[in-house]
Tab-separated table of C-alpha atoms in Angstrom:
chain	number	residue	atom	x	y	z
W	426	MET	CA	-47.753	78.882	-54.522
W	427	GLU	CA	-50.216	76.433	-53.001
W	428	ARG	CA	-49.055	73.844	-50.458
W	429	ILE	CA	-50.801	70.479	-50.686
W	430	GLN	CA	-50.311	66.874	-49.623
W	431	THR	CA	-50.968	64.334	-52.362
W	432	LYS	CA	-50.195	60.875	-53.587
W	433	GLY	CA	-47.925	60.905	-56.589
W	434	LEU	CA	-46.436	58.541	-59.156
W	435	VAL	CA	-43.040	59.438	-60.621
W	436	LEU	CA	-43.183	59.276	-64.420
W	437	TYR	CA	-39.538	60.158	-65.061
W	438	ASN	CA	-36.685	62.429	-64.045
W	439	ARG	CA	-33.887	64.091	-65.944
W	440	ASP	CA	-30.692	65.923	-65.095
W	441	TYR	CA	-30.801	69.703	-64.851
W	442	ARG	CA	-27.520	71.498	-64.477
W	443	GLU	CA	-24.742	69.688	-62.624
W	444	ASP	CA	-26.453	68.283	-59.525
W	445	ASP	CA	-30.137	69.124	-59.908
W	446	LYS	CA	-33.051	67.232	-61.415
W	447	LEU	CA	-36.396	67.897	-62.993
W	448	VAL	CA	-38.901	65.273	-61.862
W	449	LYS	CA	-42.251	64.728	-63.536
W	450	ILE	CA	-44.823	63.395	-61.089
W	451	PHE	CA	-48.437	62.538	-61.784
W	452	THR	CA	-50.134	63.753	-58.615
W	453	GLU	CA	-53.595	62.685	-57.555
W	454	GLN	CA	-54.598	66.196	-56.468
W	455	ALA	CA	-52.915	68.454	-59.043
W	456	GLY	CA	-52.353	66.389	-62.183
W	457	LYS	CA	-48.970	66.043	-63.885
W	458	ARG	CA	-46.399	68.532	-62.614
W	459	MET	CA	-42.711	69.155	-63.132
W	460	PHE	CA	-40.764	69.503	-59.881
W	461	PHE	CA	-37.340	71.039	-59.371
W	462	VAL	CA	-35.059	69.211	-56.914
W	463	LYS	CA	-31.686	70.769	-55.979
W	464	HIS	CA	-28.465	68.958	-55.028
W	465	VAL	CA	-29.880	65.496	-55.657
W	466	ARG	CA	-26.752	63.566	-54.625
W	467	ASN	CA	-27.032	64.862	-51.075
W	468	SER	CA	-30.821	65.081	-51.005
W	469	ARG	CA	-32.988	63.076	-48.626
W	470	PHE	CA	-35.523	63.014	-51.471
W	471	GLN	CA	-33.337	60.897	-53.776
W	472	SER	CA	-35.183	57.605	-53.235
W	473	GLY	CA	-38.565	59.262	-53.679
W	474	ILE	CA	-37.916	60.846	-57.080
W	475	GLN	CA	-36.927	57.710	-58.986
W	476	PRO	CA	-39.160	56.553	-61.863
W	477	LEU	CA	-42.000	54.251	-60.814
W	478	VAL	CA	-42.107	55.332	-57.184
W	479	LEU	CA	-45.517	55.811	-55.600
W	480	ALA	CA	-45.364	58.089	-52.573
W	481	ASP	CA	-47.078	60.649	-50.394
W	482	TYR	CA	-45.709	64.091	-51.252
W	483	GLN	CA	-45.928	67.431	-49.501
W	484	VAL	CA	-45.435	69.911	-52.309
W	485	LYS	CA	-45.635	73.550	-53.309
W	486	ILE	CA	-47.625	73.821	-56.544
W	487	ASN	CA	-46.684	76.624	-58.923
W	488	ASN	CA	-49.180	77.134	-61.734
W	489	GLU	CA	-46.803	79.405	-63.644
W	490	GLY	CA	-43.624	77.328	-63.606
W	491	LEU	CA	-41.762	74.593	-61.741
W	492	SER	CA	-43.164	73.201	-58.506
W	493	TYR	CA	-41.222	72.103	-55.403
W	494	ILE	CA	-41.158	69.160	-52.996
W	495	ASP	CA	-41.210	69.799	-49.242
W	496	ASP	CA	-41.341	66.209	-47.999
W	497	ILE	CA	-41.753	62.614	-49.223
W	498	GLN	CA	-42.975	59.425	-47.608
W	499	VAL	CA	-42.326	56.483	-49.917
W	500	ILE	CA	-45.231	54.045	-50.136
W	501	HIS	CA	-44.328	51.604	-52.882
W	502	THR	CA	-41.294	50.983	-55.079
W	503	PHE	CA	-42.768	48.114	-57.196
W	504	LYS	CA	-39.839	45.760	-56.605
W	505	ASN	CA	-41.213	42.892	-58.709
W	506	ILE	CA	-41.713	45.163	-61.695
W	507	ASN	CA	-38.271	46.739	-61.392
W	508	ASP	CA	-36.642	43.288	-61.195
W	509	ASP	CA	-38.257	42.054	-64.431
W	510	LEU	CA	-37.224	43.592	-67.772
W	511	PHE	CA	-40.470	42.645	-69.488
W	512	LYS	CA	-42.762	43.951	-66.740
W	513	LEU	CA	-40.718	47.129	-66.408
W	514	SER	CA	-40.828	47.765	-70.153
W	515	TYR	CA	-44.598	47.331	-70.345
W	516	VAL	CA	-45.157	49.535	-67.296
W	517	SER	CA	-42.906	52.218	-68.813
W	518	TYR	CA	-45.123	52.116	-71.899
W	519	ILE	CA	-48.290	52.369	-69.776
W	520	LEU	CA	-46.911	55.469	-68.024
W	521	SER	CA	-45.788	57.041	-71.310
W	522	LEU	CA	-49.213	56.444	-72.815
W	523	ALA	CA	-50.972	57.946	-69.789
W	524	ASP	CA	-48.609	60.923	-69.918
W	525	ALA	CA	-49.560	61.510	-73.565
W	526	SER	CA	-53.293	61.099	-72.938
W	527	ILE	CA	-53.874	64.221	-70.801
W	528	GLN	CA	-52.487	67.720	-70.569
W	529	ASP	CA	-50.051	68.748	-67.847
W	530	LYS	CA	-51.720	70.276	-64.763
W	531	GLN	CA	-55.036	68.589	-65.649
W	532	TYR	CA	-56.813	67.276	-62.551
W	533	ASP	CA	-57.683	63.622	-63.194
W	534	PRO	CA	-57.863	61.559	-59.985
W	535	MET	CA	-59.741	58.754	-61.768
W	536	LEU	CA	-56.842	58.239	-64.166
W	537	PHE	CA	-54.382	58.364	-61.275
W	538	GLN	CA	-56.292	55.659	-59.384
W	539	PHE	CA	-56.633	53.596	-62.565
W	540	LEU	CA	-52.872	53.665	-63.101
W	541	GLU	CA	-52.133	52.925	-59.449
W	542	THR	CA	-54.397	49.861	-59.511
W	543	SER	CA	-53.034	48.663	-62.863
W	544	LEU	CA	-49.441	48.835	-61.631
W	545	LYS	CA	-50.306	47.033	-58.404
W	546	LEU	CA	-51.970	44.242	-60.422
W	547	ILE	CA	-48.786	43.757	-62.460
W	548	GLU	CA	-46.675	43.920	-59.302
W	549	ASP	CA	-48.850	41.191	-57.763
W	550	GLY	CA	-48.452	38.882	-60.755
W	551	MET	CA	-51.289	39.713	-63.153
W	552	ASP	CA	-50.364	39.175	-66.820
W	553	TYR	CA	-48.670	42.445	-67.813
W	554	GLU	CA	-49.663	42.126	-71.476
W	555	ILE	CA	-53.362	41.838	-70.617
W	556	VAL	CA	-53.242	44.724	-68.138
W	557	THR	CA	-51.513	46.815	-70.806
W	558	ASN	CA	-54.247	45.979	-73.333
W	559	ILE	CA	-56.937	47.030	-70.842
W	560	VAL	CA	-55.126	50.313	-70.187
W	561	GLU	CA	-54.766	50.979	-73.922
W	562	ILE	CA	-58.450	50.381	-74.634
W	563	GLN	CA	-59.675	52.450	-71.692
W	564	LEU	CA	-57.325	55.346	-72.518
W	565	LEU	CA	-58.751	55.691	-76.040
W	566	GLN	CA	-61.493	57.934	-74.706
W	567	ARG	CA	-58.936	60.376	-73.308
W	568	PHE	CA	-57.483	60.647	-76.809
W	569	GLY	CA	-60.955	61.604	-78.050
W	570	VAL	CA	-61.754	58.182	-79.519
W	571	SER	CA	-65.179	56.709	-78.771
W	572	PHE	CA	-65.491	53.180	-80.116
W	573	ASN	CA	-68.424	50.810	-79.538
W	574	PHE	CA	-67.331	47.158	-79.592
W	575	HIS	CA	-70.620	45.959	-78.117
W	576	GLU	CA	-73.180	46.245	-80.923
W	577	CYS	CA	-73.453	46.413	-84.701
W	578	LEU	CA	-73.216	49.929	-86.102
W	579	TYR	CA	-76.309	49.396	-88.243
W	580	CYS	CA	-78.789	47.051	-86.542
W	581	HIS	CA	-77.481	47.419	-82.945
W	582	ARG	CA	-77.712	43.678	-82.325
W	583	ILE	CA	-75.339	42.231	-79.756
W	584	GLY	CA	-73.628	38.895	-79.106
W	585	LEU	CA	-72.832	38.152	-82.768
W	586	PRO	CA	-69.520	37.298	-84.521
W	587	PHE	CA	-68.572	40.920	-85.152
W	588	ASP	CA	-65.809	42.276	-87.346
W	589	LEU	CA	-64.049	45.620	-87.051
W	590	SER	CA	-64.392	48.514	-89.484
W	591	LEU	CA	-61.808	51.281	-89.116
W	592	LYS	CA	-63.467	53.211	-91.925
W	593	LEU	CA	-66.885	53.249	-90.240
W	594	GLY	CA	-65.577	53.442	-86.678
W	595	GLY	CA	-67.274	50.447	-85.130
W	596	VAL	CA	-68.157	46.777	-85.466
W	597	LEU	CA	-70.328	45.026	-88.053
W	598	CYS	CA	-72.496	41.946	-87.693
W	599	PRO	CA	-72.486	39.264	-90.456
W	600	ASP	CA	-75.534	40.861	-92.112
W	601	HIS	CA	-73.607	44.113	-92.541
W	602	TYR	CA	-70.080	42.887	-93.298
W	603	SER	CA	-70.601	44.033	-96.894
W	604	ASN	CA	-70.891	47.680	-95.800
W	605	ASP	CA	-67.112	47.747	-95.549
W	606	PRO	CA	-65.201	45.590	-98.060
W	607	HIS	CA	-61.996	46.559	-96.202
W	608	ARG	CA	-63.119	45.347	-92.771
W	609	LEU	CA	-60.257	43.858	-90.769
W	610	HIS	CA	-61.398	40.193	-90.667
W	611	VAL	CA	-60.661	40.067	-86.949
W	612	ASN	CA	-61.375	36.942	-84.940
W	613	PRO	CA	-64.748	37.633	-83.232
W	614	ASN	CA	-63.211	36.522	-79.925
W	615	ILE	CA	-60.884	39.530	-80.151
W	616	ILE	CA	-63.853	41.885	-80.524
W	617	TYR	CA	-65.515	40.220	-77.526
W	618	LEU	CA	-62.380	40.770	-75.418
W	619	LEU	CA	-62.043	44.400	-76.531
W	620	ASP	CA	-65.640	44.979	-75.436
W	621	ARG	CA	-64.892	43.391	-72.059
W	622	PHE	CA	-61.636	45.341	-71.669
W	623	GLN	CA	-63.399	48.613	-72.471
W	624	ASN	CA	-65.901	48.193	-69.649
W	625	VAL	CA	-64.129	46.162	-66.982
W	626	SER	CA	-63.163	47.806	-63.701
W	627	VAL	CA	-59.516	47.019	-62.984
W	628	GLN	CA	-60.365	46.736	-59.293
W	629	GLU	CA	-62.533	43.726	-60.140
W	630	ILE	CA	-59.980	41.799	-62.209
W	631	ASN	CA	-59.005	38.449	-60.749
W	632	VAL	CA	-57.278	36.129	-63.225
W	633	ILE	CA	-57.399	36.332	-67.011
W	634	GLN	CA	-55.518	33.728	-69.020
W	635	LEU	CA	-55.214	33.946	-72.801
W	636	ASN	CA	-53.198	31.853	-75.215
W	637	ARG	CA	-50.419	33.317	-77.344
W	638	GLU	CA	-52.487	33.411	-80.534
W	639	VAL	CA	-55.241	35.472	-78.880
W	640	LYS	CA	-52.669	37.809	-77.332
W	641	GLN	CA	-51.092	38.376	-80.734
W	642	GLY	CA	-54.519	39.104	-82.207
W	643	LEU	CA	-55.211	41.650	-79.477
W	644	ARG	CA	-51.831	43.284	-79.983
W	645	LYS	CA	-52.324	43.587	-83.753
W	646	THR	CA	-55.869	44.953	-83.482
W	647	ILE	CA	-55.064	47.509	-80.773
W	648	ASP	CA	-52.064	48.681	-82.797
W	649	GLN	CA	-54.358	49.192	-85.803
W	650	LEU	CA	-56.796	51.205	-83.680
W	651	TYR	CA	-54.034	53.439	-82.330
W	652	ASP	CA	-52.416	53.906	-85.746
W	653	GLU	CA	-55.744	54.881	-87.310
W	654	TYR	CA	-57.286	57.050	-84.577
W	655	VAL	CA	-54.533	58.239	-82.215
W	656	GLY	CA	-51.379	58.408	-84.317
W	657	ILE	CA	-48.758	58.633	-81.580
W	658	HIS	CA	-45.470	56.743	-81.746
W	659	LEU	CA	-43.870	56.305	-78.345
W	660	LYS	CA	-40.307	55.054	-77.871
W	661	ALA	CA	-41.523	52.852	-75.025
W	662	LYS	CA	-43.953	51.148	-77.422
W	663	GLN	CA	-41.221	50.530	-79.988
W	664	PHE	CA	-39.144	48.919	-77.255
W	665	ILE	CA	-41.851	46.493	-76.119
W	666	ASP	CA	-42.435	45.562	-79.762
W	667	SER	CA	-38.772	44.525	-79.913
W	668	LEU	CA	-39.184	42.430	-76.753
W	669	ALA	CA	-41.081	39.779	-78.718
W	670	ASP	CA	-37.859	38.940	-80.562
W	671	TRP	CA	-35.866	38.993	-77.329
W	672	GLY	CA	-38.386	36.709	-75.688
W	673	GLY	CA	-38.074	34.208	-78.508
W	674	LEU	CA	-34.281	34.199	-78.251
W	675	LEU	CA	-34.387	33.771	-74.471
W	676	LYS	CA	-36.849	30.913	-74.812
W	677	GLU	CA	-34.625	29.154	-77.382
W	678	LYS	CA	-31.602	29.627	-75.138
W	679	GLY	CA	-33.483	28.181	-72.170
W	680	GLU	CA	-34.609	25.169	-74.184
W	681	LYS	CA	-31.032	24.516	-75.363
W	682	ASN	CA	-29.758	24.726	-71.790
W	683	GLU	CA	-32.383	22.202	-70.708
W	684	GLU	CA	-31.318	19.860	-73.527
W	685	ASN	CA	-27.647	20.151	-72.550
W	686	ARG	CA	-28.429	19.337	-68.911
W	687	SER	CA	-30.415	16.266	-69.926
């Protein structure tokens, strides 16, 4: 087994036998690995193996089976995310999607850094729905999907009111709308944002504010892209879809409470 020191992000853990756990950690230096931790209740590692912990790990990497943790120094526990149901649910989906996008043991430090930055943006107050959309669009490539939102499939012109064609796998300008009678009739502003999201560096994001209608358009279009080209159905995604109804109920309850106080 190889001993290394690496940053790691805990994706999840699960019970194994009576007092042991299996912990899946996305490590910067060795990809996603499953670690075996004995006697968790009395372990000094307990705080460092919880989901959504970012830490420095000293580990023994086993390429044939389970790996082991020698030491942990916790860096970040993402308190603001853990204290907010909506943020936590979206981040759980981001991690599930990243987990599905690459094979275990695959070295991918760029993806690790991308996730680390995305989570820190949400922790620091960036709109979690927008960050999630950016992650979804930029992960398409790791699912083998290459989609050009920037120019017309046929004439390669840019900066026009494009529409999306799932059948043809790209965008169409007004002169070529007729090439796909089943084009999605997407608001051109959505296509513009998808193009920006595909190419933006998360390190350079400052503030992005979008109204609810645009957010709903992004959500619908990205769902159509994933249904057509990726075809995965994650429980974490189903849960955040249900949050829209919860959010509406909470908003109504808050408005009623305000009315009662006045």
